CSV table of C-alpha atoms in Angstrom, one decimal:
chain,number,residue,atom,x,y,z
A,1,MET,CA,-9.5,-27.5,26.6
A,2,GLU,CA,-5.5,-27.0,26.6
A,3,TYR,CA,-3.5,-25.6,23.8
A,4,TYR,CA,0.2,-26.7,22.8
A,5,SER,CA,2.7,-24.7,20.4
A,6,THR,CA,3.7,-26.3,17.1
A,7,ASN,CA,7.1,-26.0,18.2
A,8,ARG,CA,6.2,-27.7,21.5
A,9,LYS,CA,9.1,-25.3,23.5
A,10,ALA,CA,6.7,-22.8,25.3
A,11,PRO,CA,3.8,-23.7,28.1
A,12,LEU,CA,1.1,-25.4,27.5
A,13,ALA,CA,-1.8,-22.7,27.1
A,14,THR,CA,-5.2,-21.9,28.0
A,15,LEU,CA,-7.9,-20.4,25.3
A,16,ARG,CA,-8.0,-17.4,26.8
A,17,LYS,CA,-4.0,-17.3,26.4
A,18,ALA,CA,-3.4,-18.8,22.8
A,19,VAL,CA,-6.6,-16.5,21.6
A,20,VAL,CA,-5.3,-13.4,23.4
A,21,LYS,CA,-1.7,-13.9,22.8
A,22,GLY,CA,-1.5,-15.0,19.9
A,23,LEU,CA,1.5,-16.7,19.3
A,24,ALA,CA,3.5,-19.4,21.7
A,25,GLU,CA,6.7,-17.9,22.8
A,26,ASP,CA,8.5,-19.5,20.8
A,27,ARG,CA,7.2,-18.2,18.5
A,28,GLY,CA,4.7,-22.1,17.4
A,29,LEU,CA,1.6,-21.6,16.1
A,30,TYR,CA,-1.0,-22.7,18.3
A,31,MET,CA,-2.8,-25.9,18.2
A,32,PRO,CA,-5.8,-27.3,20.5
A,33,GLU,CA,-4.8,-31.0,22.4
A,34,ARG,CA,-7.4,-32.8,21.1
A,35,ILE,CA,-9.9,-32.8,18.0
A,36,ASN,CA,-12.9,-34.0,19.0
A,37,ARG,CA,-15.2,-36.0,15.9
A,38,MET,CA,-19.3,-35.3,16.4
A,39,SER,CA,-21.3,-37.8,16.9
A,40,LYS,CA,-23.1,-40.0,14.0
A,41,ALA,CA,-26.9,-38.2,14.6
A,42,PHE,CA,-25.0,-34.9,13.6
A,43,PHE,CA,-24.1,-35.9,10.6
A,44,ASP,CA,-27.4,-38.4,10.0
A,45,ASN,CA,-29.3,-35.1,11.0
A,46,ILE,CA,-27.3,-32.3,9.0
A,47,GLY,CA,-29.0,-32.4,5.4
A,48,LYS,CA,-31.7,-30.6,7.8
A,49,MET,CA,-29.5,-28.4,10.4
A,50,ARG,CA,-29.1,-24.6,9.4
A,51,PHE,CA,-26.0,-23.1,9.0
A,52,GLN,CA,-26.0,-21.2,12.4
A,53,ASP,CA,-27.2,-24.4,14.1
A,54,ILE,CA,-25.0,-26.9,12.8
A,55,ALA,CA,-21.4,-24.2,13.2
A,56,TYR,CA,-22.6,-23.6,17.3
A,57,ASN,CA,-22.2,-27.5,17.0
A,58,VAL,CA,-19.6,-27.7,16.1
A,59,ALA,CA,-18.1,-25.1,17.5
A,60,GLU,CA,-19.4,-26.1,21.4
A,61,ALA,CA,-16.7,-29.5,20.6
A,62,PHE,CA,-13.9,-26.8,20.0
A,63,PHE,CA,-14.8,-24.5,22.1
A,64,GLY,CA,-17.4,-25.6,24.8
A,65,GLU,CA,-15.1,-26.4,27.5
A,66,ASP,CA,-14.1,-22.2,27.5
A,67,VAL,CA,-16.9,-20.7,26.2
A,68,ASP,CA,-20.8,-20.8,28.6
A,69,PRO,CA,-23.2,-22.4,26.2
A,70,ASP,CA,-25.0,-19.2,25.7
A,71,GLY,CA,-21.8,-17.2,25.6
A,72,LEU,CA,-20.8,-19.6,22.3
A,73,LYS,CA,-24.5,-19.2,21.2
A,74,ASP,CA,-24.3,-16.1,21.1
A,75,LEU,CA,-21.0,-15.6,19.8
A,76,VAL,CA,-21.2,-17.8,16.8
A,77,TYR,CA,-24.8,-16.2,15.7
A,78,ASP,CA,-24.0,-13.2,16.0
A,79,THR,CA,-20.6,-14.3,13.9
A,80,LEU,CA,-23.5,-15.5,10.9
A,81,SER,CA,-25.6,-13.0,9.9
A,82,PHE,CA,-25.4,-13.7,6.5
A,83,ASP,CA,-25.4,-16.8,5.0
A,84,CYS,CA,-22.4,-19.1,3.2
A,85,PRO,CA,-24.1,-20.6,0.0
A,86,VAL,CA,-23.5,-24.1,-2.8
A,87,VAL,CA,-24.2,-23.3,-6.0
A,88,ARG,CA,-24.1,-25.9,-8.6
A,89,VAL,CA,-21.3,-23.9,-11.4
A,90,LYS,CA,-21.8,-26.9,-13.7
A,91,GLU,CA,-22.5,-30.7,-14.0
A,92,ASN,CA,-20.7,-32.6,-10.7
A,93,ILE,CA,-18.4,-28.6,-9.3
A,94,TYR,CA,-20.0,-26.6,-6.6
A,95,ALA,CA,-18.9,-23.0,-5.7
A,96,LEU,CA,-19.0,-22.5,-2.0
A,97,GLU,CA,-19.3,-19.3,-2.2
A,98,LEU,CA,-18.2,-17.6,0.9
A,99,PHE,CA,-18.7,-13.7,-0.4
A,100,HIS,CA,-21.8,-13.3,1.4
A,101,GLY,CA,-21.0,-11.3,5.0
A,102,PRO,CA,-20.2,-7.7,5.7
A,103,THR,CA,-16.7,-7.3,3.6
A,104,LEU,CA,-17.9,-10.4,0.5
A,105,ALA,CA,-14.6,-12.0,1.4
A,106,PHE,CA,-15.0,-15.4,3.0
A,107,LYS,CA,-12.4,-14.2,6.4
A,108,ASP,CA,-16.0,-12.6,7.6
A,109,VAL,CA,-15.9,-15.6,9.1
A,110,GLY,CA,-12.7,-15.6,11.4
A,111,ALA,CA,-12.4,-12.4,11.5
A,112,ARG,CA,-16.6,-12.0,13.0
A,113,PHE,CA,-15.4,-14.8,15.5
A,114,MET,CA,-12.3,-13.6,17.2
A,115,ALA,CA,-14.2,-10.0,17.6
A,116,ARG,CA,-16.3,-11.9,20.3
A,117,LEU,CA,-14.1,-13.8,21.0
A,118,LEU,CA,-11.5,-12.0,22.2
A,119,GLN,CA,-14.1,-9.1,23.5
A,120,TYR,CA,-15.5,-12.8,25.7
A,121,PHE,CA,-12.6,-13.0,27.2
A,122,ILE,CA,-11.1,-9.2,27.7
A,123,ARG,CA,-14.2,-8.2,30.0
A,124,GLY,CA,-14.0,-5.6,32.7
A,125,GLU,CA,-9.9,-5.0,31.9
A,126,ARG,CA,-8.3,-1.2,31.8
A,127,GLN,CA,-5.5,-2.6,29.2
A,128,GLU,CA,-6.3,-1.9,25.3
A,129,VAL,CA,-5.6,-4.7,23.5
A,130,ASN,CA,-3.9,-4.1,20.0
A,131,VAL,CA,-4.6,-6.5,17.2
A,132,LEU,CA,-1.6,-6.8,14.4
A,133,VAL,CA,-2.9,-7.9,10.8
A,134,ALA,CA,-1.1,-8.1,7.7
A,135,THR,CA,-3.2,-8.8,5.0
A,136,SER,CA,-1.9,-9.4,1.3
A,137,GLY,CA,-5.8,-8.7,0.8
A,138,ASP,CA,-8.9,-9.9,2.1
A,139,THR,CA,-8.0,-10.4,5.2
A,140,GLY,CA,-7.7,-7.0,6.6
A,141,SER,CA,-10.7,-5.7,5.7
A,142,ALA,CA,-12.8,-9.1,7.1
A,143,VAL,CA,-10.4,-8.0,10.3
A,144,ALA,CA,-10.8,-4.0,10.2
A,145,ASN,CA,-14.1,-4.4,10.2
A,146,GLY,CA,-15.3,-7.2,12.5
A,147,PHE,CA,-13.5,-5.2,15.0
A,148,LEU,CA,-14.8,-2.0,14.2
A,149,GLY,CA,-15.5,0.4,17.1
A,150,VAL,CA,-15.5,-3.1,19.7
A,151,GLU,CA,-14.2,-1.6,23.0
A,152,GLY,CA,-10.6,-1.9,23.7
A,153,ILE,CA,-9.0,-2.9,20.8
A,154,HIS,CA,-6.7,-1.2,18.8
A,155,VAL,CA,-6.0,-2.6,14.5
A,156,TYR,CA,-2.6,-2.4,13.3
A,157,VAL,CA,-3.6,-3.7,9.5
A,158,LEU,CA,-0.3,-4.2,7.6
A,159,TYR,CA,-0.4,-4.0,4.5
A,160,PRO,CA,2.1,-4.1,0.7
A,161,LYS,CA,1.7,-0.8,-0.3
A,162,GLY,CA,0.8,-1.2,-3.8
A,163,LYS,CA,-0.3,-5.4,-4.2
A,164,VAL,CA,-4.2,-5.3,-3.0
A,165,SER,CA,-7.0,-4.1,-5.2
A,166,PRO,CA,-7.9,-0.7,-4.9
A,167,ILE,CA,-11.8,-1.7,-2.9
A,168,GLN,CA,-10.4,-4.2,-1.0
A,169,GLU,CA,-7.1,-1.1,0.5
A,170,CYS,CA,-10.8,1.5,0.4
A,171,GLN,CA,-12.1,-1.7,3.0
A,172,PHE,CA,-9.6,-1.2,6.1
A,173,THR,CA,-7.7,2.3,4.9
A,174,THR,CA,-10.3,4.3,5.6
A,175,LEU,CA,-12.7,3.2,8.3
A,176,GLY,CA,-10.4,5.3,11.0
A,177,ARG,CA,-11.9,5.5,15.0
A,178,ASN,CA,-10.1,1.8,16.8
A,179,ILE,CA,-8.7,0.7,12.8
A,180,THR,CA,-4.9,1.8,12.8
A,181,ALA,CA,-3.6,1.0,7.8
A,182,ILE,CA,-0.2,0.5,7.3
A,183,GLU,CA,1.1,0.5,4.6
A,184,VAL,CA,4.3,-1.0,3.8
A,185,ASP,CA,7.1,-0.8,1.0
A,186,GLY,CA,7.1,-4.5,0.4
A,187,VAL,CA,5.8,-7.7,0.0
A,188,PHE,CA,2.9,-9.3,2.2
A,189,ASP,CA,5.4,-11.1,3.5
A,190,ASP,CA,7.5,-7.9,5.0
A,191,CYS,CA,3.9,-7.4,6.3
A,192,GLN,CA,3.6,-10.6,8.5
A,193,ALA,CA,7.4,-10.8,9.3
A,194,LEU,CA,7.0,-7.4,10.9
A,195,VAL,CA,3.8,-8.8,12.8
A,196,LYS,CA,5.7,-11.5,13.6
A,197,SER,CA,9.0,-9.9,15.7
A,198,ALA,CA,6.7,-7.7,16.9
A,199,PHE,CA,5.7,-10.5,19.9
A,200,MET,CA,8.3,-11.8,19.7
A,201,ASP,CA,10.4,-8.1,20.8
A,202,GLU,CA,9.8,-8.0,24.8
A,203,GLU,CA,10.0,-4.5,25.1
A,204,LEU,CA,7.0,-4.2,23.7
A,205,ASN,CA,5.1,-6.3,24.7
A,206,GLY,CA,6.0,-5.4,28.1
A,207,ARG,CA,4.8,-1.9,27.3
A,208,MET,CA,1.9,-3.4,25.0
A,209,LYS,CA,-1.0,-6.5,24.6
A,210,LEU,CA,-0.2,-7.4,21.7
A,211,THR,CA,-2.5,-10.0,19.5
A,212,SER,CA,-2.7,-10.6,15.5
A,213,ALA,CA,-5.6,-11.8,13.7
A,214,ASN,CA,-3.8,-13.6,11.3
A,215,SER,CA,-5.4,-17.0,11.1
A,216,ILE,CA,-2.2,-18.1,12.6
A,217,ASN,CA,-4.6,-17.3,15.5
A,218,VAL,CA,-6.8,-19.4,16.3
A,219,ALA,CA,-9.6,-18.0,17.2
A,220,ARG,CA,-9.6,-16.7,13.1
A,221,PHE,CA,-9.2,-20.5,11.6
A,222,LEU,CA,-11.0,-22.8,13.9
A,223,PRO,CA,-14.8,-21.2,13.4
A,224,GLN,CA,-13.2,-21.1,9.2
A,225,ALA,CA,-14.0,-24.9,10.2
A,226,PHE,CA,-17.9,-23.9,9.6
A,227,TYR,CA,-18.9,-23.5,6.6
A,228,TYR,CA,-17.4,-27.0,5.3
A,229,PHE,CA,-20.1,-28.9,7.2
A,230,ASN,CA,-22.2,-27.0,6.3
A,231,ALA,CA,-21.3,-27.0,2.6
A,232,TYR,CA,-20.8,-30.7,2.9
A,233,ALA,CA,-25.2,-30.2,4.9
A,234,ARG,CA,-26.5,-28.2,1.5
A,235,LEU,CA,-24.8,-31.5,-0.8
A,236,LYS,CA,-26.0,-34.0,0.5
A,237,GLU,CA,-29.4,-31.6,1.2
A,238,MET,CA,-29.5,-32.1,-3.3
A,239,GLY,CA,-28.1,-35.5,-2.7
A,240,ALA,CA,-24.6,-34.4,-3.6
A,241,ALA,CA,-22.8,-35.4,-0.9
A,242,ASP,CA,-21.2,-38.7,-1.6
A,243,GLU,CA,-17.2,-39.3,-2.7
A,244,LEU,CA,-16.7,-35.5,-1.3
A,245,VAL,CA,-14.0,-33.7,-2.7
A,246,VAL,CA,-12.7,-29.7,-1.5
A,247,CYS,CA,-10.8,-28.2,-3.4
A,248,VAL,CA,-9.1,-24.6,-0.9
A,249,PRO,CA,-7.4,-22.2,-3.0
A,250,SER,CA,-4.4,-21.8,-0.9
A,251,GLY,CA,-2.0,-19.2,0.2
A,252,ASN,CA,-1.3,-18.5,4.3
A,253,PHE,CA,-3.2,-22.0,4.2
A,254,GLY,CA,-5.8,-21.1,7.6
A,255,ASN,CA,-8.5,-22.3,4.9
A,256,ILE,CA,-7.7,-25.3,3.9
A,257,CYS,CA,-6.0,-26.1,7.5
A,258,ALA,CA,-9.6,-25.5,9.3
A,259,ALA,CA,-11.0,-28.3,6.7
A,260,LEU,CA,-8.5,-30.8,7.4
A,261,PHE,CA,-9.8,-30.5,11.3
A,262,GLY,CA,-12.8,-30.4,10.2
A,263,HIS,CA,-12.0,-33.6,8.2
A,264,GLU,CA,-10.1,-35.0,11.7
A,265,MET,CA,-14.1,-34.4,13.2
A,266,GLY,CA,-15.1,-36.6,10.8
A,267,LEU,CA,-16.7,-35.0,8.7
A,268,PRO,CA,-16.0,-37.4,5.3
A,269,ILE,CA,-15.1,-35.2,2.6
A,270,LYS,CA,-12.7,-38.0,1.2
A,271,ARG,CA,-9.9,-35.8,-0.3
A,272,PHE,CA,-8.3,-32.2,-0.7
A,273,ILE,CA,-7.0,-30.1,-3.0
A,274,ALA,CA,-4.7,-26.9,-2.5
A,275,ALA,CA,-4.7,-25.0,-5.4
A,276,ASN,CA,-2.0,-21.9,-5.8
A,277,ASN,CA,-1.1,-19.1,-8.3
A,278,ALA,CA,2.3,-18.5,-8.8
A,279,ASN,CA,3.1,-19.3,-5.3
A,280,ASP,CA,4.0,-23.1,-5.3
A,281,VAL,CA,6.0,-23.7,-2.1
A,282,PHE,CA,3.3,-26.2,-1.0
A,283,TYR,CA,2.7,-28.0,-4.1
A,284,HIS,CA,6.6,-27.9,-4.5
A,285,TYR,CA,6.3,-29.6,-1.0
A,286,LEU,CA,3.4,-32.3,-2.1
A,287,GLN,CA,6.2,-33.1,-5.0
A,288,THR,CA,9.2,-33.9,-3.1
A,289,GLY,CA,8.3,-33.6,0.9
A,290,GLN,CA,11.3,-30.8,0.6
A,291,TYR,CA,9.6,-27.6,2.3
A,292,GLU,CA,11.5,-24.2,0.9
A,293,PRO,CA,9.3,-21.0,1.6
A,294,GLN,CA,10.5,-18.9,-1.1
A,295,PRO,CA,9.9,-15.2,-2.0
A,296,SER,CA,6.4,-13.7,-2.6
A,297,LYS,CA,6.1,-13.5,-5.9
A,298,GLN,CA,3.2,-10.9,-7.3
A,299,THR,CA,0.4,-13.1,-9.4
A,300,LEU,CA,-3.5,-11.9,-10.6
A,301,ALA,CA,-5.4,-13.9,-7.6
A,302,ASN,CA,-3.0,-11.4,-5.1
A,303,ALA,CA,-4.9,-12.5,-2.2
A,304,MET,CA,-2.7,-15.9,-2.2
A,305,ASP,CA,0.2,-14.6,-2.4
A,306,VAL,CA,2.7,-15.9,0.3
A,307,GLY,CA,5.5,-17.6,-0.2
A,308,ASP,CA,6.1,-18.7,3.9
A,309,PRO,CA,2.2,-20.3,4.4
A,310,SER,CA,2.3,-19.7,8.5
A,311,ASN,CA,-0.9,-22.7,8.5
A,312,PHE,CA,1.6,-25.4,6.9
A,313,ALA,CA,3.3,-25.3,10.5
A,314,ARG,CA,-0.2,-26.4,11.6
A,315,ILE,CA,-1.0,-29.4,8.7
A,316,TYR,CA,2.8,-31.0,9.5
A,317,ASP,CA,1.7,-31.4,13.0
A,318,LEU,CA,-1.7,-32.9,12.5
A,319,TYR,CA,-0.5,-35.5,10.5
A,320,GLY,CA,2.6,-36.7,13.0
A,321,GLN,CA,5.1,-35.0,9.9
A,322,SER,CA,4.5,-37.6,7.5
A,323,HIS,CA,5.0,-36.8,3.6
A,324,GLU,CA,3.1,-39.4,2.6
A,325,ARG,CA,-0.3,-39.0,5.1
A,326,ILE,CA,-0.4,-35.5,3.6
A,327,SER,CA,0.1,-36.0,0.1
A,328,SER,CA,-2.4,-38.8,0.3
A,329,LEU,CA,-5.1,-36.5,1.2
A,330,ILE,CA,-4.4,-33.8,-0.7
A,331,SER,CA,-3.0,-32.9,-4.5
A,332,GLY,CA,-1.8,-29.4,-5.2
A,333,ALA,CA,-1.9,-28.1,-8.2
A,334,THR,CA,-0.3,-24.3,-9.2
A,335,TYR,CA,-2.2,-22.1,-11.9
A,336,SER,CA,0.1,-19.1,-13.9
A,337,ASP,CA,-2.0,-16.2,-14.6
A,338,GLU,CA,-2.8,-16.7,-18.1
A,339,LEU,CA,-3.8,-19.7,-17.0
A,340,ILE,CA,-5.7,-17.8,-14.1
A,341,ARG,CA,-7.5,-15.3,-17.3
A,342,GLN,CA,-8.3,-18.7,-19.4
A,343,THR,CA,-10.2,-20.0,-16.4
A,344,MET,CA,-12.3,-17.6,-16.1
A,345,ARG,CA,-12.6,-16.3,-19.2
A,346,GLN,CA,-13.9,-20.5,-20.2
A,347,CYS,CA,-16.3,-20.3,-17.2
A,348,TYR,CA,-17.8,-17.7,-17.7
A,349,GLU,CA,-18.6,-18.8,-22.0
A,350,GLU,CA,-19.9,-21.9,-20.5
A,351,THR,CA,-21.7,-21.7,-17.5
A,352,GLY,CA,-22.3,-17.3,-17.4
A,353,TYR,CA,-20.5,-17.8,-13.8
A,354,VAL,CA,-18.5,-15.4,-12.5
A,355,LEU,CA,-15.5,-15.8,-10.8
A,356,ASP,CA,-13.0,-14.4,-9.3
A,357,PRO,CA,-9.2,-14.6,-9.4
A,358,HIS,CA,-8.2,-17.5,-6.8
A,359,GLY,CA,-12.2,-19.3,-7.4
A,360,ALA,CA,-10.9,-19.8,-10.8
A,361,CYS,CA,-7.0,-21.7,-9.0
A,362,GLY,CA,-9.7,-23.9,-7.9
A,363,TYR,CA,-12.1,-24.6,-10.0
A,364,ARG,CA,-9.3,-25.6,-12.7
A,365,ALA,CA,-8.0,-27.4,-10.4
A,366,LEU,CA,-11.4,-28.9,-9.9
A,367,GLN,CA,-12.2,-29.5,-14.1
A,368,GLU,CA,-8.0,-31.3,-14.4
A,369,GLN,CA,-8.8,-33.7,-11.1
A,370,LEU,CA,-11.8,-35.0,-10.6
A,371,LYS,CA,-13.0,-38.8,-10.7
A,372,ALA,CA,-15.8,-40.3,-12.6
A,373,GLY,CA,-17.9,-40.5,-9.5
A,374,GLU,CA,-16.5,-38.2,-7.8
A,375,VAL,CA,-18.4,-34.7,-6.5
A,376,GLY,CA,-16.6,-31.7,-6.2
A,377,VAL,CA,-16.9,-27.8,-4.1
A,378,PHE,CA,-14.5,-25.0,-4.8
A,379,CYS,CA,-14.9,-21.9,-2.6
A,380,GLU,CA,-15.4,-19.1,-4.1
A,381,THR,CA,-13.6,-16.6,-2.1
A,382,ALA,CA,-14.2,-13.5,-2.6
A,383,HIS,CA,-16.8,-11.4,-4.7
A,384,PRO,CA,-15.9,-11.2,-8.5
A,385,ALA,CA,-16.5,-7.0,-8.0
A,386,LYS,CA,-14.0,-6.9,-5.1
A,387,PHE,CA,-11.6,-7.4,-7.8
A,388,LYS,CA,-13.6,-4.7,-11.1
A,389,GLU,CA,-10.3,-3.1,-13.1
A,390,LYS,CA,-9.1,-7.2,-13.7
A,391,VAL,CA,-12.6,-9.3,-14.5
A,392,ASP,CA,-13.9,-6.8,-16.4
A,393,ASP,CA,-11.2,-6.6,-18.3
A,394,ILE,CA,-10.5,-10.2,-18.9
A,395,LEU,CA,-14.2,-10.8,-19.0
A,396,GLY,CA,-15.2,-8.0,-21.4
A,397,ILE,CA,-17.8,-6.9,-19.0
A,398,ASP,CA,-19.2,-4.0,-16.0
A,399,ILE,CA,-19.7,-5.9,-13.4
A,400,ALA,CA,-21.8,-4.3,-11.3
A,401,ILE,CA,-20.3,-3.8,-7.9
A,402,PRO,CA,-22.9,-4.1,-4.6
A,403,GLU,CA,-23.6,-0.9,-2.7
A,404,ARG,CA,-21.5,-2.6,0.7
A,405,LEU,CA,-18.3,-1.7,-1.6
A,406,GLN,CA,-19.7,1.2,-3.2
A,407,ALA,CA,-20.1,2.6,0.6
A,408,PHE,CA,-16.0,2.5,0.8
A,409,MET,CA,-15.7,4.2,-1.7
A,410,LYS,CA,-16.2,6.8,-0.6
A,411,GLY,CA,-14.7,7.3,2.2
A,412,THR,CA,-11.2,9.2,2.6
A,413,LYS,CA,-7.7,7.3,2.3
A,414,GLN,CA,-6.0,7.2,5.7
A,415,SER,CA,-2.4,5.4,6.2
A,416,VAL,CA,0.9,5.6,8.1
A,417,PRO,CA,4.0,5.0,5.5
A,418,MET,CA,6.8,2.9,6.5
A,419,THR,CA,9.9,0.4,5.2
A,420,LYS,CA,10.0,-3.0,5.5
A,421,ASP,CA,12.6,-2.4,8.7
A,422,PHE,CA,11.1,-3.7,12.5
A,423,ALA,CA,13.0,-0.9,13.8
A,424,ASP,CA,10.5,1.5,12.4
A,425,PHE,CA,8.1,-0.4,12.5
A,426,ARG,CA,8.5,-1.3,16.3
A,427,GLN,CA,9.0,2.5,17.0
A,428,PHE,CA,6.0,3.2,15.6
A,429,LEU,CA,4.5,1.3,18.2
A,430,LEU,CA,6.0,2.0,21.0
A,431,SER,CA,4.9,5.9,20.0
A,432,ARG,CA,2.3,5.2,20.6
A,433,SER,CA,1.0,2.4,24.1
C-alpha cells in the first residue's frame, strides 16, 4: 500500500519509507491511500476472539501488503504481551484500561509496535536510525522503553523542563544505553517544533537517518486502533456493545485518530467524544469551524497539554476537510483543573474507582453527554500512580506504586539540558553524527 501526505505536495511513499522517514518532505503527515473494511464474519465472531487475534486481523488490513504474514504475526503478538481490559465503573460507563503495558500508559501499544516494525524494515542496514520524539508525558517513557536495546536505533526524547511528572521523567531519563533524554527549557510545543524542524533540515538529514516516534508516524498511531476493536469485542461479550459511544482524552489527537480509522474500517461505534483539558483548540474548532492553534497551557492533565495537535491534519483529511462531517461524528468537551479534581473525587466517592487526571476528562464527558440507551467507554490512558502526588492530594489516599514504576525511580537521572532554539538542538545532533 502507498501513503500520501496530508499536504499533497510530496511523492507517494511505501510503508517502509513512511515509517523510516516519519514526516513527508512537504511537512505533511502520511496517510494510507485507502482504508480496508473488516468483514461481516470478523465482527460476527469478534466477541469470541482474543485481543492478539483481533489485533492481528486489524494489522493485516493495514500492513498485510507490506509485511509477510509470519513477520506481522510475530510483531503483533510480541507487542501485545499484556491486556487492555474493559472495566465497568458505573451503569453504562466503562473504562478501557490502557495502562497494563511495561510503562503503564496507552502509548505502550504504538511504541512497541513501531519499534518492532522499524527494526523489521532496517534489518541488515549499516547506518544507525535516530528516532526523535517529543513528549508531554507518557510518549517519552513508552517510546524509550519500547526501543530500549533495539540494535541499530538510537532514541532522543525531548521533554519540557519541569512539566512532566517525576515518575514519568524517571521512566526515560534513567535508562541510558541507546536512549538520550533532552530537557528542553520550554513547553511541549517547543519540543515538537524542534523535532519537526530537524526533519526539514537538509544537512542534518544528509548526515543522520532521522525518524519520529510521535503519533505523527503511521507506525505509532495506527496500531492504537487495536484496542478499540478489543473494547468492542469485550463489550459485545458482555452484551453491552449496542449504541456505543467512545470518549478519548485527547492531546496530540493520535489516539482518537486511530479510533476514527477503526470506525472507517467498520467498527460499529455510534459517535465519539474528544475530551480536552484547558487546551481547547479542537473544541473551539467543533464550535466554530475555525482551527486556531494556541500556545499550550500547563494543566493537571499534563500529557494533554498540546496547543497545536499534529493529528488534526489527519482527521481533517480523513473527512474531506468537512467541518460538518467531523462535527456530526465527534463532539467535544473541555475541563478546567478544578473540574478535573471534582470529577476524580466524585468518581472515587461514588464508585471506588481511581481515575488519573486524563481519564477524569473522559469520564466526565460521558457523564455529561451520554444519552438514554447509549453505552459509553472512556480511555483510562495511564495508571493513576504515575501522577501519585496529584492523585494522593486530590483523593486523600496513598496510592500504591506498582513495582514496575518503583524500579524506574531507583535509577539515576541522565539528561542533556537544551534551549528551545533550533540552532542549539541542530548543533547537538550534528555533534553526534
